[in-house]
Short mmCIF file of C-alpha atoms in Angstrom, two decimals:
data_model
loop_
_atom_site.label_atom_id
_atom_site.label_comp_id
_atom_site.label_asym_id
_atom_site.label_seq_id
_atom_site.Cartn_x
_atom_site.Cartn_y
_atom_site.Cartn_z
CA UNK A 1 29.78 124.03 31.05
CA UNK A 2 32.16 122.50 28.22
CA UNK A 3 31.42 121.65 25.10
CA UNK A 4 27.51 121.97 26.28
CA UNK A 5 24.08 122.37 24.77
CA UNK A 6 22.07 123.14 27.19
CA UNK A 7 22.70 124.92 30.30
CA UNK A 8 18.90 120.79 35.61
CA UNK A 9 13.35 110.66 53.69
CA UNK A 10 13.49 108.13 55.71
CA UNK A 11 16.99 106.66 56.40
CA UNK A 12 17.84 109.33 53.91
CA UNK A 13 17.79 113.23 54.66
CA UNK A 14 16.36 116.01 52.54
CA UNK A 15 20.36 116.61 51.52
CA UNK A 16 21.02 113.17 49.82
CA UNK A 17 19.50 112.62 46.48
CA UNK A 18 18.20 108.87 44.90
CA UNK A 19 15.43 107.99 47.38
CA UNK A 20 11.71 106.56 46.64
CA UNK A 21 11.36 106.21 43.10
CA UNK A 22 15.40 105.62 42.11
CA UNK A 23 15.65 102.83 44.08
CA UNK A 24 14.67 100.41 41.33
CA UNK A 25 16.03 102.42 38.54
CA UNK A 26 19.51 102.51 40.22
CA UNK A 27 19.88 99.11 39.77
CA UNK A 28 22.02 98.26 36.76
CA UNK A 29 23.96 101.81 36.87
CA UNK A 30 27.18 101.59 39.29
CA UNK A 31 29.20 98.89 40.00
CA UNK A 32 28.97 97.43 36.43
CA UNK A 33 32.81 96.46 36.21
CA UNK A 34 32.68 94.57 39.48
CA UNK A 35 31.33 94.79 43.09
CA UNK A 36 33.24 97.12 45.38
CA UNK A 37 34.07 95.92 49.03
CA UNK A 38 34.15 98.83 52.14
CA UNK A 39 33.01 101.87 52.83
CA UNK A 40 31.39 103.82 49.25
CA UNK A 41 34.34 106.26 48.15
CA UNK A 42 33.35 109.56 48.56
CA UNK A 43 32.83 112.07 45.27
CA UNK A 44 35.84 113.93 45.11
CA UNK A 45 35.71 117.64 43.70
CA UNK A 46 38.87 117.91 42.12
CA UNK A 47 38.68 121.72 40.89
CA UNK A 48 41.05 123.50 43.53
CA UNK A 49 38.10 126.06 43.86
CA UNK A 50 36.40 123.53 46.46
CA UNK A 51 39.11 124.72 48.52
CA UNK A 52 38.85 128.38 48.30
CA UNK A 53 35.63 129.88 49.65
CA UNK A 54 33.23 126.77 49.81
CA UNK A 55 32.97 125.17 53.56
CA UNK A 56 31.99 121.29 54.11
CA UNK A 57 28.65 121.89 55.38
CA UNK A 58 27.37 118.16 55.76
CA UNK A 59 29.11 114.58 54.73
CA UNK A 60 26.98 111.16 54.99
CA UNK A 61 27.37 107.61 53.96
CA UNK A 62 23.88 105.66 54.19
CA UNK A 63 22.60 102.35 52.69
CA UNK A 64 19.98 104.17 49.99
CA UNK A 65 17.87 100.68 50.09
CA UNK A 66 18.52 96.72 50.05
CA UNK A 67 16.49 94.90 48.15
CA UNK A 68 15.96 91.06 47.00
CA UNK A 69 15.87 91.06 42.65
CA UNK A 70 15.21 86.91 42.04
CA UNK A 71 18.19 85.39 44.18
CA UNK A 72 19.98 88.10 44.60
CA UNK A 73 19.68 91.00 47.03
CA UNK A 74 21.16 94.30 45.73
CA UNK A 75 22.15 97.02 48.21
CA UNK A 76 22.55 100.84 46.66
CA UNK A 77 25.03 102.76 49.03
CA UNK A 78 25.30 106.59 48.72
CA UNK A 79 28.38 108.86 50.16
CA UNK A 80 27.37 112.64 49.79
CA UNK A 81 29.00 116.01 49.98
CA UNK A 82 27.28 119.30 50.46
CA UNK A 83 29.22 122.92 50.60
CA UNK A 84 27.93 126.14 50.94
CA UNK A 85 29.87 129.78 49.97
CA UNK A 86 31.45 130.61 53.46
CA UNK A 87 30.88 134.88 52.82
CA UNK A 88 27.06 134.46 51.59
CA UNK A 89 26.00 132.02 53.63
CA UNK A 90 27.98 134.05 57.19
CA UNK A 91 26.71 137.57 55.59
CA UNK A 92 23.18 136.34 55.35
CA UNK A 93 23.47 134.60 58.85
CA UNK A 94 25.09 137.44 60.66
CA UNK A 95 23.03 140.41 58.81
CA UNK A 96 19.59 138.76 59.04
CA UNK A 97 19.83 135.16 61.14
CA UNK A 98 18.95 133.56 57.94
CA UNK A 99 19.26 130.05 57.77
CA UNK A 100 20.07 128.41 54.44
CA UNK A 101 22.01 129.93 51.68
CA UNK A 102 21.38 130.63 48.02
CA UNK A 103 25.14 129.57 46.97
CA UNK A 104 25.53 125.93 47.29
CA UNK A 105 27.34 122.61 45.93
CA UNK A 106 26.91 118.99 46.08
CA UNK A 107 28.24 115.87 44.99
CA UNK A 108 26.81 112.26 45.17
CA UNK A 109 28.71 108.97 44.31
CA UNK A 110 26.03 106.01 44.23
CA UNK A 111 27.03 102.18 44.47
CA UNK A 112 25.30 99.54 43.88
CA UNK A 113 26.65 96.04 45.31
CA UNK A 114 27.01 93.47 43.49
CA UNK A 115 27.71 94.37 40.06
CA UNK A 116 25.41 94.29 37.15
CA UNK A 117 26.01 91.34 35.32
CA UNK A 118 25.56 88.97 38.80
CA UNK A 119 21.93 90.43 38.10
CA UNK A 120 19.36 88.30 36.70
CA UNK A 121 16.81 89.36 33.98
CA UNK A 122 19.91 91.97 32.24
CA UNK A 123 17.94 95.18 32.86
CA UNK A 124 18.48 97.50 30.00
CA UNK A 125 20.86 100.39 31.36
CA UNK A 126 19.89 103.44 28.79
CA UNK A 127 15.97 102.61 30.30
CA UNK A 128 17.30 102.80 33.50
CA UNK A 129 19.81 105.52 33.44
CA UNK A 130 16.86 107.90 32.20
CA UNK A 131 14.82 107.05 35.45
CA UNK A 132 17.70 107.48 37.70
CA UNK A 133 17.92 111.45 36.24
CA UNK A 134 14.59 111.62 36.48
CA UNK A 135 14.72 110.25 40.11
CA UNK A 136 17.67 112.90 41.10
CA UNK A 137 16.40 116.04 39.18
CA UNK A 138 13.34 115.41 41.67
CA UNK A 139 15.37 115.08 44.77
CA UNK A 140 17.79 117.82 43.37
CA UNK A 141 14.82 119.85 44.08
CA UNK A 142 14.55 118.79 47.24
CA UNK A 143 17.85 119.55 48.27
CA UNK A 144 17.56 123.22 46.89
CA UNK A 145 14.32 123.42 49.07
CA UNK A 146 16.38 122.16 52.18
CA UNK A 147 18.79 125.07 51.73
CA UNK A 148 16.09 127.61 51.53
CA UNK A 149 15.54 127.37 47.61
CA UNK A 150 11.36 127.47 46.56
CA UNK A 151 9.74 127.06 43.75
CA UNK A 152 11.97 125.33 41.16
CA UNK A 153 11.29 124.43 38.22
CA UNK A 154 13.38 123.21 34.96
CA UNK A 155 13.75 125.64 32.05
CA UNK A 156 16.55 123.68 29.69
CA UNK A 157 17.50 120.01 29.34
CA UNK A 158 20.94 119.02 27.65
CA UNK A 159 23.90 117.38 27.69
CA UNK A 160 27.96 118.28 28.94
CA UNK A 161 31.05 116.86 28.70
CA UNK A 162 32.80 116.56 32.63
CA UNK A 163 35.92 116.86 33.09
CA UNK A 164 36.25 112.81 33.11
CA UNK A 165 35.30 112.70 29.25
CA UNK A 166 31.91 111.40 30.29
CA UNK A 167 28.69 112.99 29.07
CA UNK A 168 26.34 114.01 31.65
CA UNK A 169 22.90 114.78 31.35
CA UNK A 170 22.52 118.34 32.24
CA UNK A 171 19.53 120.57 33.73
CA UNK A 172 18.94 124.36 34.33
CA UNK A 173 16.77 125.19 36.76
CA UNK A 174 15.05 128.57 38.53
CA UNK A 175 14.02 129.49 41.78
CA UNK A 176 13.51 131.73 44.61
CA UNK A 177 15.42 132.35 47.69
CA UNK A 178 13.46 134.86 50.15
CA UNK A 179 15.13 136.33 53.27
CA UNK A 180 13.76 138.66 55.65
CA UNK A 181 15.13 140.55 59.16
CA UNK A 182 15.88 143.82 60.36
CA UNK A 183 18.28 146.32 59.13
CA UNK A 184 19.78 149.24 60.77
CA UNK A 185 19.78 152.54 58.91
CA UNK A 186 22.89 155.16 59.49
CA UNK A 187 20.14 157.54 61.41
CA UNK A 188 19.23 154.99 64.23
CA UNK A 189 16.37 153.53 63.05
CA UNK A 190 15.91 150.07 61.38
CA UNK A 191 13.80 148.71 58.58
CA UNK A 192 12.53 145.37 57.77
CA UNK A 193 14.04 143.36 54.99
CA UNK A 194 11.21 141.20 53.45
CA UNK A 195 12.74 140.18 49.76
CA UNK A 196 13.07 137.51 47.36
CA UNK A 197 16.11 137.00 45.47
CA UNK A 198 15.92 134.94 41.75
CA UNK A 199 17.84 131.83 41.86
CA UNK A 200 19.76 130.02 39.10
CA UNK A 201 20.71 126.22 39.34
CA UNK A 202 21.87 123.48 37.25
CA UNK A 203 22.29 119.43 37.68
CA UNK A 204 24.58 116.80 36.37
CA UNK A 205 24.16 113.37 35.78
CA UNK A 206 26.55 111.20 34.13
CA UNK A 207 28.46 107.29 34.39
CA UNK A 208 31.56 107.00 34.80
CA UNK A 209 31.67 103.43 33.91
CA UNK A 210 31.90 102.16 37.48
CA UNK A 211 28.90 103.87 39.89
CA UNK A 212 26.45 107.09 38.76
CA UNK A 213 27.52 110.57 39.57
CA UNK A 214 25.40 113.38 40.68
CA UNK A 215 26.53 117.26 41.04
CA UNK A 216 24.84 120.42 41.43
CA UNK A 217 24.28 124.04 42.62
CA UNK A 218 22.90 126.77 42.53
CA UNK A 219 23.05 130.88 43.03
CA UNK A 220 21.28 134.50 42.74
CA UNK A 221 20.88 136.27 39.61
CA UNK A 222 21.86 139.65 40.99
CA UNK A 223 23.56 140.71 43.98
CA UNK A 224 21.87 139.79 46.94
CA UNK A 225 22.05 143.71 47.83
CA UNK A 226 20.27 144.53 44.86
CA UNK A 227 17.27 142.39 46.43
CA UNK A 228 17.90 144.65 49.71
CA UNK A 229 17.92 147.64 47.84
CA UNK A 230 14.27 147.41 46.22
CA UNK A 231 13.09 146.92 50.44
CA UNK A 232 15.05 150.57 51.55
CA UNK A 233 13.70 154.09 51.49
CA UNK A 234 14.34 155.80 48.51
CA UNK A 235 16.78 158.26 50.58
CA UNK A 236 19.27 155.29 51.09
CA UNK A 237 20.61 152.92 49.00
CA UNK A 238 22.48 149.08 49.67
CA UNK A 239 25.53 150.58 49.56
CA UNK A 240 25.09 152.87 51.92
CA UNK A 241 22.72 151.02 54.56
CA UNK A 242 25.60 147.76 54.43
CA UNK A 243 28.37 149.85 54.64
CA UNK A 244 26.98 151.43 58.21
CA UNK A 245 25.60 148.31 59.39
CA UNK A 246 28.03 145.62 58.69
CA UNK A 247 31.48 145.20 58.16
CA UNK A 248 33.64 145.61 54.50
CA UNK A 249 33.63 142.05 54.15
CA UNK A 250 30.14 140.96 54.60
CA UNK A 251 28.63 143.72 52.29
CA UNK A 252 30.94 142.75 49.63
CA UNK A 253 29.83 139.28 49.83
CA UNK A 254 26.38 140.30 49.86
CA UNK A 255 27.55 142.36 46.46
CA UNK A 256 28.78 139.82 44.84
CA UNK A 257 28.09 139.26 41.09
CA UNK A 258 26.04 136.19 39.93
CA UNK A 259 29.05 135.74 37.63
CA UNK A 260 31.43 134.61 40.16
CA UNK A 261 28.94 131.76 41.04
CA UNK A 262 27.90 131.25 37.82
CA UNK A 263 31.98 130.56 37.11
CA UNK A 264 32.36 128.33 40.52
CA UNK A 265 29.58 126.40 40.02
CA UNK A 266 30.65 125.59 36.46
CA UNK A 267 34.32 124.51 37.12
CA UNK A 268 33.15 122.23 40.70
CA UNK A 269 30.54 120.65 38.93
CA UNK A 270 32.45 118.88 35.53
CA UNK A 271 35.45 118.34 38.32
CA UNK A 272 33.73 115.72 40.50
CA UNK A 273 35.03 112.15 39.90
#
């Protein structure tokens, strides 16, 4: 990330993020220059990389909660974007029937109606800004879980600069992605694929002076065939066992170096305005 220090369900599903405990703390974060009218804009990923390789995999606009503070009720409205890596995500689907994927992105734009200062009481924002990442690095984890991702938990806490100017709060995280299924050998017979593959994600959290921003993702450490490899017989290898039982372009994606996603994942996530 740039210029960084560190490298984080009802009405709601398990893919949008400030539910439960953010509710309150969200109040007093977006919409402080004035109170929006329509439909919540949608995070936009301006990085050009959104376009190449990642696939819209789900879209949703939802009221997060409404809620009466003194005279004046306060509605928090979420629009959220996830993506998933098109050649992972297909390879892993069409090799094993796997469901999830370990490469995945997702934006959040939150909006609270009205603004701020029509608030009574002047809740102090730094107070609640920290609750609100507290509130999405939990539900971050949630979304990771919905894609397949176990076992997270947070291993460095800093700061970034996005691409905005703003400074975000900024998590690493690790996991685990398992993935199992059958795969056929070049001599006829199959073996079972029972393996876990280490997973690497970070979170953003940052104001960009009108509503809250949220953005993360996540990815292996190694090659995904490198996971396959430690479940073959010693007289085969990946390379080998892919290349008869797939086609060129899903064993390269299963191949794939964790520094492509590390790179993606970097650029999408200081992009989203």
């Amino acid at each position: 990330m740039t210029d960084e220090r560190a490298e984080r369900t009802d009405g709601v599903t398990r893919r949008r993020l400030l539910a439960g405990g953010a509710t309150v703390a969200a109040v007093g974060l977006a919409g402080c220059l004035g109170t929006r009218d329509g439909p919540v804009p949608a995070p936009t990923v301006t990085s050009d990389r959104i376009d190449d390789g990642w696939r819209l995999l789900e879209e949703s606009e939802s009221t997060v909660f409404e809620e009466a503070f003194g005279p004046v009720t306060v509605r928090a409205l979420e629009h959220t974007r996830v993506y998933e890596y098109v050649s992972v995500a297909d390879a892993l689907s069409g090799t094993f029937d796997v469901g999830g994927s370990p490469v995945v992105f997702f934006s959040t734009r939150i909006d609270l109606r009205p603004a701020i200062d029509t608030l009574p009481g002047g809740v102090g924002r730094d107070r609640l800004m920290g609750e609100v990442e507290t509130a999405a690095l939990d539900a971050f984890r949630g979304q990771l879980r919905s894609s397949g991702i176990e076992g997270t938990e947070v291993v460095e806490e800093g700061t970034t600069t996005v691409e905005t100017g703003h400074s975000a709060t900024a998590w690493r995280l690790t996991g685990e992605f398992a993935f199992e299924g059958e795969l056929p050998l070049p001599d006829g017979s199959t073996t079972t694929i029972d393996e876990t593959a280490e997973i690497k994600a970070r979170l953003g959290v940052w104001h960009d002076g009108t509503d809250v921003l949220v953005a993360g993702g996540a990815y292996p450490t190694e090659p995904l065939s490198d996971a396959i490899d430690g479940a073959l017989p010693d007289v085969i290898d990946a390379e080998t066992a892919l290349g008869s039982a797939t086609d060129e372009e899903t064993a390269a994606a299963l191949s794939t170096e964790p520094e492509t996603f590390d790179e993606e994942i970097d650029a999408l996530l200081v992009s989203v305005e």
